[in-house]
Backbone as JSON, one array per atom type, in Angstrom:
{
  "sequence": "XXXXXXXXXXXXXXXXXXXXXXXXXXXXXXXXXXXXXXXXXXXXXXXXXXXXXXXXXXXXXXXXXXXXXXXXXXXXXXXXXXXXXXXXXXXXXXXXXXXXXXX",
  "N": [[118.57, 85.52, 64.88], [115.65, 86.73, 65.92], [112.11, 86.26, 66.77], [109.37, 88.26, 67.16], [106.19, 88.13, 68.22], [102.99, 89.17, 68.25], [99.93, 89.36, 69.64], [97.13, 91.21, 69.82], [94.55, 91.89, 72.05], [91.4, 92.63, 73.52], [91.4, 94.07, 75.99], [94.03, 93.57, 76.57], [97.44, 92.18, 75.88], [99.24, 89.76, 74.25], [102.52, 88.74, 74.03], [105.12, 87.1, 72.18], [108.46, 85.95, 72.11], [111.09, 84.58, 70.7], [113.61, 82.38, 69.12], [114.28, 82.42, 65.61], [113.17, 79.61, 63.85], [113.39, 78.12, 66.06], [111.32, 78.12, 67.56], [109.82, 78.06, 70.76], [107.69, 77.53, 73.49], [108.33, 78.2, 76.44], [108.54, 79.69, 78.92], [106.42, 81.85, 80.63], [105.02, 84.8, 81.75], [102.82, 87.07, 83.56], [101.57, 90.44, 83.61], [100.2, 93.43, 85.11], [98.81, 96.68, 85.3], [98.16, 98.06, 88.71], [94.94, 98.03, 90.0], [94.2, 99.91, 92.03], [96.31, 101.82, 92.12], [97.56, 103.24, 89.66], [100.16, 103.62, 88.86], [101.64, 101.56, 89.95], [102.7, 98.37, 89.1], [101.81, 94.93, 88.87], [102.99, 91.53, 88.85], [103.45, 88.17, 87.78], [104.94, 85.02, 87.47], [103.8, 82.42, 85.08], [104.28, 80.02, 83.71], [107.23, 78.13, 83.83], [110.62, 78.53, 85.69], [110.52, 80.15, 88.75], [112.57, 82.09, 89.23], [113.42, 82.3, 86.44], [114.0, 83.7, 83.19], [113.75, 86.2, 82.97], [111.36, 87.06, 82.11], [108.99, 87.96, 83.67], [109.87, 90.5, 84.72], [110.09, 91.9, 82.25], [107.57, 91.9, 81.18], [106.35, 93.34, 83.32], [107.33, 95.82, 82.64], [106.39, 96.55, 80.2], [103.66, 96.38, 80.63], [103.35, 98.55, 82.17], [104.08, 100.58, 80.52], [102.23, 100.21, 78.35], [99.81, 100.36, 79.86], [97.85, 98.31, 80.46], [97.09, 94.85, 80.73], [99.55, 92.4, 80.3], [100.6, 89.57, 78.79], [103.49, 87.5, 78.45], [105.75, 85.46, 76.66], [108.85, 83.9, 76.7], [111.07, 82.19, 74.68], [113.2, 79.44, 75.35], [115.48, 79.85, 73.96], [116.25, 82.45, 73.98], [118.73, 84.25, 75.13], [119.54, 85.73, 78.47], [121.13, 88.06, 78.61], [123.74, 90.82, 78.55], [123.57, 91.81, 75.94], [122.04, 90.69, 73.76], [119.18, 90.8, 75.01], [118.69, 93.33, 75.79], [118.57, 94.7, 73.34], [116.61, 93.18, 71.98], [114.46, 94.13, 73.85], [114.51, 96.89, 73.12], [113.83, 96.96, 70.35], [111.07, 95.97, 70.82], [110.04, 98.21, 72.43], [110.49, 100.37, 70.72], [108.73, 99.49, 68.68], [106.3, 99.62, 69.86], [106.28, 102.46, 70.24], [106.02, 103.48, 67.54], [104.12, 102.0, 66.44], [101.54, 102.0, 67.92], [98.88, 101.11, 67.68], [98.95, 98.37, 67.09], [99.31, 97.15, 69.61]],
  "CA": [[117.45, 86.25, 64.59], [114.47, 86.45, 66.97], [110.77, 86.63, 66.16], [108.41, 89.05, 68.21], [104.79, 87.83, 67.67], [102.07, 90.05, 69.26], [98.56, 89.15, 69.7], [96.33, 92.28, 70.48], [93.44, 91.67, 72.56], [90.54, 93.77, 73.83], [92.15, 94.91, 77.17], [95.35, 92.93, 77.16], [98.24, 91.79, 74.86], [100.19, 88.81, 74.37], [103.75, 88.95, 73.15], [105.88, 85.92, 72.12], [109.68, 86.27, 71.77], [112.04, 83.38, 70.29], [114.57, 82.33, 68.23], [113.83, 81.97, 64.36], [113.29, 78.34, 63.54], [113.45, 77.25, 67.3], [110.38, 78.76, 68.63], [109.46, 77.19, 72.01], [106.85, 78.33, 74.53], [109.07, 77.66, 77.65], [108.33, 80.46, 80.07], [105.31, 82.74, 80.59], [104.64, 85.72, 82.55], [101.65, 88.08, 83.3], [101.6, 91.62, 84.42], [98.97, 94.29, 84.73], [98.72, 97.78, 86.21], [97.38, 97.9, 89.93], [93.76, 98.81, 89.88], [94.21, 100.89, 93.17], [97.23, 102.71, 91.96], [97.79, 102.94, 88.23], [101.6, 103.86, 88.85], [102.34, 100.41, 90.55], [102.42, 97.14, 88.36], [101.99, 93.68, 89.45], [103.06, 90.58, 87.83], [103.93, 86.85, 88.25], [105.62, 83.97, 86.34], [102.72, 81.41, 85.08], [105.21, 78.88, 83.26], [108.63, 78.28, 84.06], [110.98, 78.63, 86.97], [110.39, 81.66, 89.3], [113.55, 83.02, 88.75], [113.47, 82.57, 85.14], [114.83, 84.47, 82.2], [113.36, 87.8, 83.03], [110.05, 87.38, 81.49], [108.13, 88.69, 84.5], [110.46, 91.85, 84.56], [109.74, 92.74, 81.09], [106.14, 92.01, 81.24], [106.03, 94.32, 83.99], [107.91, 97.38, 82.21], [105.47, 96.53, 79.13], [102.14, 96.51, 81.36], [103.47, 99.95, 82.77], [104.13, 101.33, 79.36], [100.97, 99.91, 77.62], [98.6, 100.55, 80.76], [97.07, 97.15, 80.13], [97.59, 93.71, 80.96], [100.63, 91.83, 79.48], [101.15, 88.23, 78.77], [104.69, 87.48, 77.67], [106.48, 84.45, 76.67], [109.97, 83.94, 76.03], [111.58, 80.88, 74.36], [114.4, 79.15, 76.23], [116.84, 80.12, 73.2], [116.6, 83.94, 74.21], [119.47, 84.73, 76.13], [119.26, 86.81, 79.39], [122.5, 88.72, 78.78], [123.73, 92.47, 78.29], [123.81, 92.3, 74.5], [120.74, 90.37, 73.09], [118.04, 91.19, 75.53], [118.48, 95.09, 75.68], [118.34, 94.88, 71.67], [115.12, 92.97, 71.83], [113.67, 95.19, 74.51], [114.64, 98.29, 72.35], [112.86, 96.69, 69.32], [109.69, 96.22, 71.28], [109.63, 99.43, 72.75], [110.29, 101.19, 69.41], [107.55, 99.23, 67.81], [105.08, 100.23, 70.41], [106.14, 103.82, 69.77], [105.83, 103.7, 66.21], [102.81, 101.32, 66.05], [100.83, 101.58, 69.24], [97.61, 100.46, 67.3], [99.15, 96.87, 67.2], [99.36, 96.67, 70.92]],
  "C": [[116.31, 85.92, 65.44], [113.22, 87.05, 66.37], [110.1, 87.13, 67.38], [107.19, 88.85, 67.57], [103.95, 88.63, 68.81], [100.7, 89.69, 68.77], [97.63, 90.25, 70.58], [94.96, 91.8, 70.59], [92.36, 92.74, 73.11], [91.2, 94.57, 74.84], [93.57, 94.25, 77.61], [96.06, 92.68, 75.75], [99.01, 90.74, 75.3], [101.4, 88.84, 73.35], [104.6, 87.64, 73.38], [107.21, 86.31, 71.63], [110.62, 84.93, 71.76], [112.63, 83.49, 69.24], [113.95, 81.85, 67.04], [114.22, 80.65, 64.19], [113.61, 77.55, 64.67], [112.56, 77.65, 68.2], [109.86, 77.56, 69.69], [108.56, 77.88, 72.96], [107.36, 77.74, 76.0], [108.83, 78.46, 79.03], [107.27, 81.53, 79.64], [105.15, 83.61, 81.86], [103.33, 86.59, 82.32], [101.89, 89.32, 84.04], [100.53, 92.53, 84.14], [99.17, 95.43, 85.82], [97.7, 97.34, 87.53], [96.2, 98.63, 89.85], [93.6, 99.85, 90.71], [95.0, 102.06, 92.89], [97.97, 102.47, 90.47], [99.3, 102.98, 88.0], [102.29, 102.47, 89.25], [101.76, 99.18, 89.31], [102.67, 95.92, 89.08], [102.27, 92.46, 88.63], [103.45, 89.17, 88.51], [104.43, 85.89, 87.03], [104.42, 82.83, 86.32], [103.47, 80.16, 84.76], [106.54, 79.11, 83.34], [109.19, 78.55, 85.41], [110.65, 80.08, 87.45], [111.26, 82.64, 89.17], [114.02, 83.24, 87.38], [114.35, 83.43, 84.2], [114.46, 85.98, 82.13], [111.94, 88.14, 82.57], [108.94, 88.25, 82.28], [108.59, 90.35, 84.55], [109.98, 92.6, 83.32], [108.4, 92.75, 80.9], [105.65, 93.06, 82.13], [106.15, 95.94, 83.48], [106.75, 97.55, 81.05], [104.09, 96.89, 79.61], [102.17, 98.14, 81.7], [103.45, 100.97, 81.58], [102.6, 101.46, 78.46], [99.64, 100.36, 78.53], [97.58, 99.53, 80.67], [97.72, 95.89, 80.63], [98.39, 92.96, 79.94], [100.88, 90.46, 79.78], [102.63, 88.11, 77.86], [105.55, 86.13, 77.83], [107.67, 84.35, 75.9], [110.41, 82.4, 76.0], [112.95, 80.84, 74.89], [115.53, 79.65, 75.24], [116.89, 81.62, 73.26], [117.24, 84.03, 75.29], [119.07, 85.82, 77.16], [120.59, 87.4, 79.7], [122.31, 90.24, 78.67], [123.51, 92.9, 76.85], [122.28, 92.1, 73.93], [119.55, 90.87, 73.86], [117.82, 92.53, 75.61], [118.03, 95.29, 74.17], [116.98, 94.38, 71.45], [114.26, 93.77, 72.59], [113.53, 96.48, 73.7], [113.6, 98.08, 71.29], [111.49, 96.75, 69.74], [109.29, 97.61, 71.62], [109.55, 100.46, 71.6], [109.21, 100.92, 68.66], [106.3, 99.62, 68.46], [105.04, 101.66, 70.11], [105.64, 104.12, 68.65], [104.42, 102.89, 65.77], [101.91, 100.95, 67.15], [99.47, 100.83, 68.87], [97.89, 98.89, 67.19], [99.39, 96.49, 68.47], [98.17, 97.08, 71.7]]
}
């Protein structure tokens, strides 16, 4: 079971994804739409290894979808595999679609 926590701010959002009862703040990335070209998104890893577990890629996809700055933290317990990660991403994008006011 994974927790997804959302902190909505004025012009940005922070998402934390971590395993239930094993929450840790191990990796963080930030991404935002390019001010000169709204279809382009830029991002970087703030905490953790540069090649990390995919936080930067997901932050960039979320920033493009939400059209705002996104901070994304992934706990080390969240695997970067073909089963768990896509299901977590689907849950987040479904939540955005159904509850945009929370983002």
